[in-house]
CSV table of C-alpha atoms in Angstrom, one decimal:
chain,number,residue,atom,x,y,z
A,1,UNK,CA,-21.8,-34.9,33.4
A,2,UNK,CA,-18.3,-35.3,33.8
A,3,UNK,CA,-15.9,-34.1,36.7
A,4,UNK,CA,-14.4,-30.6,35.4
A,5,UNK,CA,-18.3,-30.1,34.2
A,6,UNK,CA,-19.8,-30.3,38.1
A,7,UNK,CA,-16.8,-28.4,39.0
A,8,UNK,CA,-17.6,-25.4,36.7
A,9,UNK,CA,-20.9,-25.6,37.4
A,10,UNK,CA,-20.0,-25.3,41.5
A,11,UNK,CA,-18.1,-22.6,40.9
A,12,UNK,CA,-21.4,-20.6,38.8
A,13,UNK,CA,-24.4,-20.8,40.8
A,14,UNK,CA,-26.6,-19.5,37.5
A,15,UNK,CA,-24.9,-22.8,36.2
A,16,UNK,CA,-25.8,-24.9,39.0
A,17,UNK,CA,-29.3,-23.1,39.6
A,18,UNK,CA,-30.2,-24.1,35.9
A,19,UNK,CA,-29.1,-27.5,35.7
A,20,UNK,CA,-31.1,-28.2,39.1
A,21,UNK,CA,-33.8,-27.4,37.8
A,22,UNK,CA,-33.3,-29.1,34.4
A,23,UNK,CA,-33.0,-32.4,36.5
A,24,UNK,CA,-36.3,-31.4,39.0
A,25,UNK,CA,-38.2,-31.2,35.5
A,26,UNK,CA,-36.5,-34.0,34.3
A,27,UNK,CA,-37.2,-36.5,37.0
A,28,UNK,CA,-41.0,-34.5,37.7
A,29,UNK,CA,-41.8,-35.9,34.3
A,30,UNK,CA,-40.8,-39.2,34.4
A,31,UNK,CA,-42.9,-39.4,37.6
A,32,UNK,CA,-45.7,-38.3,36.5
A,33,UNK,CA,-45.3,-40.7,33.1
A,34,UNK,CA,-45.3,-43.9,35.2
A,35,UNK,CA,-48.0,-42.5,36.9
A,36,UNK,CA,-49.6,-41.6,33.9
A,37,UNK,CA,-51.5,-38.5,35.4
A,38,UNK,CA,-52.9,-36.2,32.8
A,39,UNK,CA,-51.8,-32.7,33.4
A,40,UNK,CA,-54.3,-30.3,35.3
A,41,UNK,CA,-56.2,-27.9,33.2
A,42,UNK,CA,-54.3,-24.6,33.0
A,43,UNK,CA,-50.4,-26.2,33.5
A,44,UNK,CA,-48.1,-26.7,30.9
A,45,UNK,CA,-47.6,-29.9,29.8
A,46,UNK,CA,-45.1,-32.1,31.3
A,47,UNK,CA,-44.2,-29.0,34.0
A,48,UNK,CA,-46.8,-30.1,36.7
A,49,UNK,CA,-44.4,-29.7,40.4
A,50,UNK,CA,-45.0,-27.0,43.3
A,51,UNK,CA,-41.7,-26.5,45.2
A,52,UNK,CA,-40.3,-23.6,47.6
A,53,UNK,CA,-37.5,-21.9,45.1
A,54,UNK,CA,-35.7,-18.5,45.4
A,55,UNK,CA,-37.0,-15.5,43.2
A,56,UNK,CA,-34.6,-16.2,41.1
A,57,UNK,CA,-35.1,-19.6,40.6
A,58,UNK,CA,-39.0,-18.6,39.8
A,59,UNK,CA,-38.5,-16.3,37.1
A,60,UNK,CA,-36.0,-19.0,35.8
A,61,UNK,CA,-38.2,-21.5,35.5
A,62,UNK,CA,-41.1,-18.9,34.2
A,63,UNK,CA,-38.5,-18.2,31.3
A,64,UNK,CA,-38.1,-22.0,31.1
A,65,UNK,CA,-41.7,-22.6,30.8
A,66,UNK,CA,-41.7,-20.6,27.9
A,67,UNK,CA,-39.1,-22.4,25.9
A,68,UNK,CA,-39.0,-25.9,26.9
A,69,UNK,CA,-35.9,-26.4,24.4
A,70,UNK,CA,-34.2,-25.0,27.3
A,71,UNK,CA,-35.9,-27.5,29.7
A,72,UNK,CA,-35.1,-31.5,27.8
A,73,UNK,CA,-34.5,-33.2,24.4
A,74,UNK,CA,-38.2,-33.2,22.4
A,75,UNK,CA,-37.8,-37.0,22.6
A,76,UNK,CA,-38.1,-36.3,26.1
A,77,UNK,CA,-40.0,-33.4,26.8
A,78,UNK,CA,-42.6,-34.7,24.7
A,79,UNK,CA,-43.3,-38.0,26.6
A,80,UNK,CA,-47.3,-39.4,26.3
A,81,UNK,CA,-49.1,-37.2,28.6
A,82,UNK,CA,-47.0,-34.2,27.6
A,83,UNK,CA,-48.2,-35.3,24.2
A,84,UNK,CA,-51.5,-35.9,24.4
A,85,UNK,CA,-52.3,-32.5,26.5
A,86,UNK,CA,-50.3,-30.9,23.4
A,87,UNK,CA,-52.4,-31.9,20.3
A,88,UNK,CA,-55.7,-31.5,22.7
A,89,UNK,CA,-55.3,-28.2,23.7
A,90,UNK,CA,-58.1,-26.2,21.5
A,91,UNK,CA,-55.4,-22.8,21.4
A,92,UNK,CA,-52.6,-24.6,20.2
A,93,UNK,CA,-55.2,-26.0,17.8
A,94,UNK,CA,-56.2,-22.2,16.8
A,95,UNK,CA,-52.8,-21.5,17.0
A,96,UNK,CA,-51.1,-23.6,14.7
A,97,UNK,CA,-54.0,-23.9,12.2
A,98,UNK,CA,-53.2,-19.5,11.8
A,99,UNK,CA,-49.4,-20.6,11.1
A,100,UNK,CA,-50.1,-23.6,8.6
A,101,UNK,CA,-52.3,-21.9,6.6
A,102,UNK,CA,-49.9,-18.5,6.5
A,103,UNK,CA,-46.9,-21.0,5.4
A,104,UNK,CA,-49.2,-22.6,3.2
A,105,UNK,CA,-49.8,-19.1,1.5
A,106,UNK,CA,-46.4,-18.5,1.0
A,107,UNK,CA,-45.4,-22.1,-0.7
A,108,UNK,CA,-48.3,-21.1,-3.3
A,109,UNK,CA,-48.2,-25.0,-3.8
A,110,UNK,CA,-49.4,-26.4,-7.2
A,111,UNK,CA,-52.3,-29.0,-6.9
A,112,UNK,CA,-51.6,-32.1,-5.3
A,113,UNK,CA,-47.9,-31.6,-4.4
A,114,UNK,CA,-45.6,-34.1,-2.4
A,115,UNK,CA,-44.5,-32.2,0.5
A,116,UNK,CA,-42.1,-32.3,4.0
A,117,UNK,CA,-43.8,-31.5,7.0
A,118,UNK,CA,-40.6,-31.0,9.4
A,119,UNK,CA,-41.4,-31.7,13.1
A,120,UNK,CA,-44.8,-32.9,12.2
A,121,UNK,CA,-45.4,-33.8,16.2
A,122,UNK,CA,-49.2,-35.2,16.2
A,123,UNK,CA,-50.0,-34.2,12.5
A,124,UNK,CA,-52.0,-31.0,13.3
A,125,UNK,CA,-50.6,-29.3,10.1
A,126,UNK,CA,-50.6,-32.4,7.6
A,127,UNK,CA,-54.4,-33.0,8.6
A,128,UNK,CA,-54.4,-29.9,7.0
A,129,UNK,CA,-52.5,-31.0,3.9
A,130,UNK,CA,-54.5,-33.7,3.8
A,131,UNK,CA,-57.7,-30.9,4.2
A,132,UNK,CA,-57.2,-28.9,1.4
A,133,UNK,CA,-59.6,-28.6,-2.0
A,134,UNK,CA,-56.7,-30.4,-3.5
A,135,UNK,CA,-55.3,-32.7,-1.0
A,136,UNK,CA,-51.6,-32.7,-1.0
A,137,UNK,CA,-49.3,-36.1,-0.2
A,138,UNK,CA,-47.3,-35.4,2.7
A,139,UNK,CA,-44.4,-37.2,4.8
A,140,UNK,CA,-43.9,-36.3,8.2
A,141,UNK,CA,-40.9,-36.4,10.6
A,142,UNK,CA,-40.7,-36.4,14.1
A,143,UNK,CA,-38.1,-37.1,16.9
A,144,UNK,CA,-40.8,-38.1,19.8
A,145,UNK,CA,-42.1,-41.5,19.4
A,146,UNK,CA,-45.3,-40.0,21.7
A,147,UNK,CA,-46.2,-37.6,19.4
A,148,UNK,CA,-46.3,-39.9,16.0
A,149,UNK,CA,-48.2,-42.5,18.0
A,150,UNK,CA,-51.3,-39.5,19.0
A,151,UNK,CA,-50.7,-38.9,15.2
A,152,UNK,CA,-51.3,-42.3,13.7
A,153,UNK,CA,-53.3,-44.3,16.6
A,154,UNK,CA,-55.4,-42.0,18.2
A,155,UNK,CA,-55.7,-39.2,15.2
A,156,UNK,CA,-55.0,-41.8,12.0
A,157,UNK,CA,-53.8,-39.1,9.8
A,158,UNK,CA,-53.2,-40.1,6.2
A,159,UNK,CA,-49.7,-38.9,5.9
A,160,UNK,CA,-46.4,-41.3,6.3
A,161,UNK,CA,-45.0,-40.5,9.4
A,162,UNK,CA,-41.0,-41.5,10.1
A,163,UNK,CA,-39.4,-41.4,14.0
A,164,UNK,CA,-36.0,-39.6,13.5
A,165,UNK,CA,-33.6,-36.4,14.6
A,166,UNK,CA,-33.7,-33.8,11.7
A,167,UNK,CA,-30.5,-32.8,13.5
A,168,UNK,CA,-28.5,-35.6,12.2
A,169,UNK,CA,-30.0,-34.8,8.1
A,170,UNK,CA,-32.9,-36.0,6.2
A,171,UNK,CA,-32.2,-39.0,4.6
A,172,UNK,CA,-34.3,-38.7,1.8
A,173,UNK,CA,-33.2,-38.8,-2.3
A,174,UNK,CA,-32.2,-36.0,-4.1
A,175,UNK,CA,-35.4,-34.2,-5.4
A,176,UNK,CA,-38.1,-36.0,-3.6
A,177,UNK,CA,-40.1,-33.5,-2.3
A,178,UNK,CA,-41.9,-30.3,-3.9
A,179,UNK,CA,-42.1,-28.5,-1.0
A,180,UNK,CA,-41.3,-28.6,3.1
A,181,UNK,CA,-43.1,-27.4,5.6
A,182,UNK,CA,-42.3,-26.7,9.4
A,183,UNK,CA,-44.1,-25.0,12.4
A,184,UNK,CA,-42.6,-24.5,15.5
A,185,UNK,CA,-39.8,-27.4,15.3
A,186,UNK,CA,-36.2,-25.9,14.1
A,187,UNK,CA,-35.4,-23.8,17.1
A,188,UNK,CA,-35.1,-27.2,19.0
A,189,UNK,CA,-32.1,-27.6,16.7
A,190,UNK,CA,-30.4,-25.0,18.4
A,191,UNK,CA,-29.8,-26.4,21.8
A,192,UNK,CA,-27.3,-29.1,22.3
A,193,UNK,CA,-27.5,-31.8,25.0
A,194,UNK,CA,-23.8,-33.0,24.8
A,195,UNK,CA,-20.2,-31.6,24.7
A,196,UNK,CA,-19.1,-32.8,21.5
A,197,UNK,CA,-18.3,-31.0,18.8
A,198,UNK,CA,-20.4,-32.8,16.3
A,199,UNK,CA,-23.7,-32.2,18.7
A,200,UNK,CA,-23.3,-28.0,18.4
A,201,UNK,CA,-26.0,-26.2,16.9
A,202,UNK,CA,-23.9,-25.1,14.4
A,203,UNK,CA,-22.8,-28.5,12.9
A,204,UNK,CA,-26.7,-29.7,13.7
A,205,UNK,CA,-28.0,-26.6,11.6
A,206,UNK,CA,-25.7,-27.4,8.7
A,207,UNK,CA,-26.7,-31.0,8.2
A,208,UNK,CA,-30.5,-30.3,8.8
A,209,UNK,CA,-30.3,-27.7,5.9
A,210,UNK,CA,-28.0,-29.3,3.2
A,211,UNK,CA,-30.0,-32.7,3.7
A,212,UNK,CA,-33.4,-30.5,3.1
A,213,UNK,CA,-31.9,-28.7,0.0
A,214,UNK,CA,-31.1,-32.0,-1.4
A,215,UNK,CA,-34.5,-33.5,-0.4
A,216,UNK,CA,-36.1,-31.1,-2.5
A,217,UNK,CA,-36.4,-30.7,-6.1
A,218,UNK,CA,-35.1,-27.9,-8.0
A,219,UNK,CA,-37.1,-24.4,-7.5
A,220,UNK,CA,-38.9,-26.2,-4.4
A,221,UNK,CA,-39.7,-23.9,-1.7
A,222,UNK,CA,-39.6,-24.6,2.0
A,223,UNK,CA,-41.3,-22.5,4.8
A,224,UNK,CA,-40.2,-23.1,8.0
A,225,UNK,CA,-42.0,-21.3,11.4
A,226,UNK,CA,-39.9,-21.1,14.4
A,227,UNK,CA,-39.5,-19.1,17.9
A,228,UNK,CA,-35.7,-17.5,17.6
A,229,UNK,CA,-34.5,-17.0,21.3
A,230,UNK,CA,-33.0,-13.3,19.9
A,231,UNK,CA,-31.6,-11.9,16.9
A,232,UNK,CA,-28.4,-13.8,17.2
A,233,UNK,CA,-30.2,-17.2,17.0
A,234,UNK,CA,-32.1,-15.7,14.1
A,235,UNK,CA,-29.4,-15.0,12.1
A,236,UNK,CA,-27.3,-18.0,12.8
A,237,UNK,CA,-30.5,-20.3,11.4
A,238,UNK,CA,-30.6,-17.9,8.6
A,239,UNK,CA,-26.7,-18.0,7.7
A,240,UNK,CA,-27.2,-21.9,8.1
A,241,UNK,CA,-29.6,-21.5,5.2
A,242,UNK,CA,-27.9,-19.2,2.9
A,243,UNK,CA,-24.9,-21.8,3.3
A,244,UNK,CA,-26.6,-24.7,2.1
A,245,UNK,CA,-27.3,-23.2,-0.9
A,246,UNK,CA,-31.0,-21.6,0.1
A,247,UNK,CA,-32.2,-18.4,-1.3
A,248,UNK,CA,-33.6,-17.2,2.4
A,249,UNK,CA,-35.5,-14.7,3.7
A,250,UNK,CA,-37.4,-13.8,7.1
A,251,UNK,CA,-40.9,-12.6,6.9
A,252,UNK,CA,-42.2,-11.4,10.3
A,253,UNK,CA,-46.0,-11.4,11.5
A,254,UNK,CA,-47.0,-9.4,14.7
A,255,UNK,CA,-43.4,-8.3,14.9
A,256,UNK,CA,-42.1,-6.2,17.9
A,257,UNK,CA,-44.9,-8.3,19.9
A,258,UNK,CA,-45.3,-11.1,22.1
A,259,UNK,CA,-46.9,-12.7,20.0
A,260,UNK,CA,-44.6,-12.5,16.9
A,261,UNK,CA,-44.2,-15.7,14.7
A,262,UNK,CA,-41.3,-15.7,12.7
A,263,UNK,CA,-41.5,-17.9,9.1
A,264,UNK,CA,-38.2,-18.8,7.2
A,265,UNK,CA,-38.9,-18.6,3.2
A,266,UNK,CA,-36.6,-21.1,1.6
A,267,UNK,CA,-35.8,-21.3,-1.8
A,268,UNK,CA,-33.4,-24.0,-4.1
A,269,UNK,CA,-31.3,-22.6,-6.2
A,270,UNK,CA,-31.0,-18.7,-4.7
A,271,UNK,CA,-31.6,-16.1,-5.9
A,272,UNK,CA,-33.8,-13.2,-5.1
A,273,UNK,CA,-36.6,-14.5,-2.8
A,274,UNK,CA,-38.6,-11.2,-2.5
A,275,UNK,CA,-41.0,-11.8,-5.3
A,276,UNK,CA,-42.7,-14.4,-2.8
A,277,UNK,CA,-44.5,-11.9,-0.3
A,278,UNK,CA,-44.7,-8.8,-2.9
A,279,UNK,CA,-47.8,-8.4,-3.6
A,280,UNK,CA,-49.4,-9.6,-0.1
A,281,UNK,CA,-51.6,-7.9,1.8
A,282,UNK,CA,-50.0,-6.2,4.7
A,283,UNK,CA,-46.6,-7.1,3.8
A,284,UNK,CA,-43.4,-4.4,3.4
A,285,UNK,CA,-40.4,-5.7,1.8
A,286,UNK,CA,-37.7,-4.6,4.2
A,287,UNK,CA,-34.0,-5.5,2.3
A,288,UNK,CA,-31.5,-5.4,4.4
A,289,UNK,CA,-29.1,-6.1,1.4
A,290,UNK,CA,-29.7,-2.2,0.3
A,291,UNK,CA,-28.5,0.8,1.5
A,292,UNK,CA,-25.5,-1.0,3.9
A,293,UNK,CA,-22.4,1.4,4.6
A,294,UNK,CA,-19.9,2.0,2.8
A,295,UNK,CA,-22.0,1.0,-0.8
A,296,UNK,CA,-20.7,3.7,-3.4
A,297,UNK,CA,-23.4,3.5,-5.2
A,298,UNK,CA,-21.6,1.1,-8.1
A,299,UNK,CA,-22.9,-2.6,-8.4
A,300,UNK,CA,-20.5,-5.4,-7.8
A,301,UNK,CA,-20.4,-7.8,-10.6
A,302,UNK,CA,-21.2,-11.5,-9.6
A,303,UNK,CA,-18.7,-13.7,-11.7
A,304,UNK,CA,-21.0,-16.8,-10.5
A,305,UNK,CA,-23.7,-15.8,-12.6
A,306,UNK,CA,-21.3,-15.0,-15.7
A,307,UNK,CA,-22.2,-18.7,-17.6
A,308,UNK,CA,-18.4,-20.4,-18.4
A,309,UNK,CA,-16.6,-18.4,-15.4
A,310,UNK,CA,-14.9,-20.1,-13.3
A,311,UNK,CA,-16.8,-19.4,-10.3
A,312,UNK,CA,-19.9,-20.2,-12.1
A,313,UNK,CA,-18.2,-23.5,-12.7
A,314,UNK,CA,-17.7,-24.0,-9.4
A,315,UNK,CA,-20.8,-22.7,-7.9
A,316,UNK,CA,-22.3,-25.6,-10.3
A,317,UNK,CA,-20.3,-28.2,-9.5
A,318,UNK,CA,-21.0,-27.6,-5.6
A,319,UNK,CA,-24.6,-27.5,-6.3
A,320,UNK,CA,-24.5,-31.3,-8.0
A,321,UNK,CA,-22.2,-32.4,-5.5
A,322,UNK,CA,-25.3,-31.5,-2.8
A,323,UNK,CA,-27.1,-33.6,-4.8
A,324,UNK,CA,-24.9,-36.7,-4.4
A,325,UNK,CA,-23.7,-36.1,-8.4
A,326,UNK,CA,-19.7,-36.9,-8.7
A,327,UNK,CA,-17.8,-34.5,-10.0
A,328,UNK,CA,-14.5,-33.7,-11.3
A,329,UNK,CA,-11.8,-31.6,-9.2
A,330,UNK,CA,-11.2,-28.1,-10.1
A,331,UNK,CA,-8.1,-27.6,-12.3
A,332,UNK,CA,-5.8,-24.6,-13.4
A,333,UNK,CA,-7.8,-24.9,-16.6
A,334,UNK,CA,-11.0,-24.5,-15.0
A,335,UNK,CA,-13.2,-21.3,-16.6
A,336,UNK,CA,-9.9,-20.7,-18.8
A,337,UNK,CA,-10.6,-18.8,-22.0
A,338,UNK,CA,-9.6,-20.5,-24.9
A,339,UNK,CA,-7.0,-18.3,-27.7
A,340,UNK,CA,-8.6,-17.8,-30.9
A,341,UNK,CA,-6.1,-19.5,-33.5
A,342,UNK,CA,-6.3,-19.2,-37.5
């Protein structure tokens, strides 16, 4: 933290009240690491540490407790205890077996398909990849070196697992991957440790989702669960989506509850994405595309979908260009129409 940072932070004591406690967590967990203490039955991992705070301080760290985005980095939050109480924890077993399966409904996956589990942590979904009549070939990702070791050494899943920040892009080939998968891993995306421009959610969002639409082939799917802090951190991982190229839509289990889980539907190539959930059980299609003000009633017409217009053309070209193609410039010829001569 640099100078004119400690001095804003003096000047706002919610500022300096959160990053105390951000460092008491911090420096709690790295204790208790080289202690190697298993946490108590009943605590949250990694957040084991009784002092006298304000009221306000309390229901900071209550909030906290439930987001630890907002506490440290996964690669630190998720240390080997903090791991290990995670992936044995027989809720978040129940838990995340409910939300695997539900994203697994909506990819409707064909037998034996290669797929992307996003955030993989100890491999509690791909074991059930791995689990299904048809087992499917998976590859997980993960930034907390903990985590993949419970996955591989103490759990030996059968999936590849690779240490690395989705934030920075997935450096995968173009079309490797039938499907992705992701439970409770992109909101971490959203929080940003440093100052710098490149390290904003924003710029983090973007290169997580136009590496993904590359990574998958053409009409893959993607379904990824995550925890939105509010709407405006909903829509901002949703626009992220549309912009890469993603046909995107938000289905919503339990909504209006504590308990809601929200699932990203992802698809390459756009398009209309509602024919995924119609016809589920228990499912209404609310479009927010219909019925906005100030629609006359008349439908636009979408030159990108008229074949040999020029913003068809383009739209084209920026789709091979995602998928590391070279193409030519635009032109002033570009979608021209061509006179008819005798």
């Amino acid at each position: 933290m640099d100078a004119s940072q400690t001095e804003n932070n003096a000047s706002d004591p919610a500022a300096l009240s959160s990053f105390k406690l951000r460092r008491e967590a911090k420096n709690t967990i790295e204790a208790l690491s080289e202690k190697d203490i298993d946490s108590p039955k009943g605590s949250y991992p990694g957040l084991i540490f009784q002092l006298p705070r304000s009221h306000a301080a309390q229901s900071e760290a209550s909030h906290n407790m439930s987001r630890p985005e907002e506490i440290l980095p996964p690669d630190l939050y998720y240390n080997d205890n903090a791991s290990r109480s995670y992936t044995t924890s027989s809720r978040i077993q129940h838990v995340q077996s409910q939300m695997t399966h539900r994203a697994l409904e909506l990819l409707s996956l064909e037998p034996s398909s290669f797929v992307l589990d996003i955030g993989c942590g100890s491999g509690l979904s791909g074991e059930i990849l791995s689990g299904e009549e048809t087992p499917h070939a998976w590859v997980g990702v993960d930034i907390s070196s903990s985590m993949l070791a419970v996955a591989k050494l103490t759990r030996d899943v059968e999936g590849d697992l690779i240490l690395g920040d989705i934030g920075q892009g997935l450096a995968f080939r173009p079309g490797s991957f039938d499907a992705a998968i992701s439970i409770s891993a992109i909101q971490w995306l959203c929080t940003a440790e440093s100052g710098h421009e490149n390290d904003s959610p924003e710029r983090r969002l973007k290169r997580f989702f136009n590496s993904l639409y590359v990574a998958l082939r053409r009409g893959g799917k993607a379904v990824l669960q995550f925890y939105p802090r509010d709407r405006a951190q909903r829509e901002m991982i949703c626009n992220a989506a549309i912009k890469a190229g993603f046909g995107a839509g938000v289905l919503e289990d339990d909504g209006g509850t504590k308990n809601a889980k929200v699932y990203l539907v992802c698809t390459v190539g756009g398009g209309d994405i509602t024919g995924v959930v119609s016809g589920m059980d228990g499912v209404d299609i609310d479009d927010s595309r219909k019925g906005r003000k100030g629609d006359s009633g008349s439908k636009r017409v979408d030159t990108s979908k008229i074949k040999g217009s020029k913003a068809y053309i383009s739209r084209k070209k920026d789709q091979m260009e995602r998928k590391g193609k070279i193409v030519k410039a635009n032109s002033k010829y570009t979608g021209r129409k061509r006179r008819i001569k005798f």
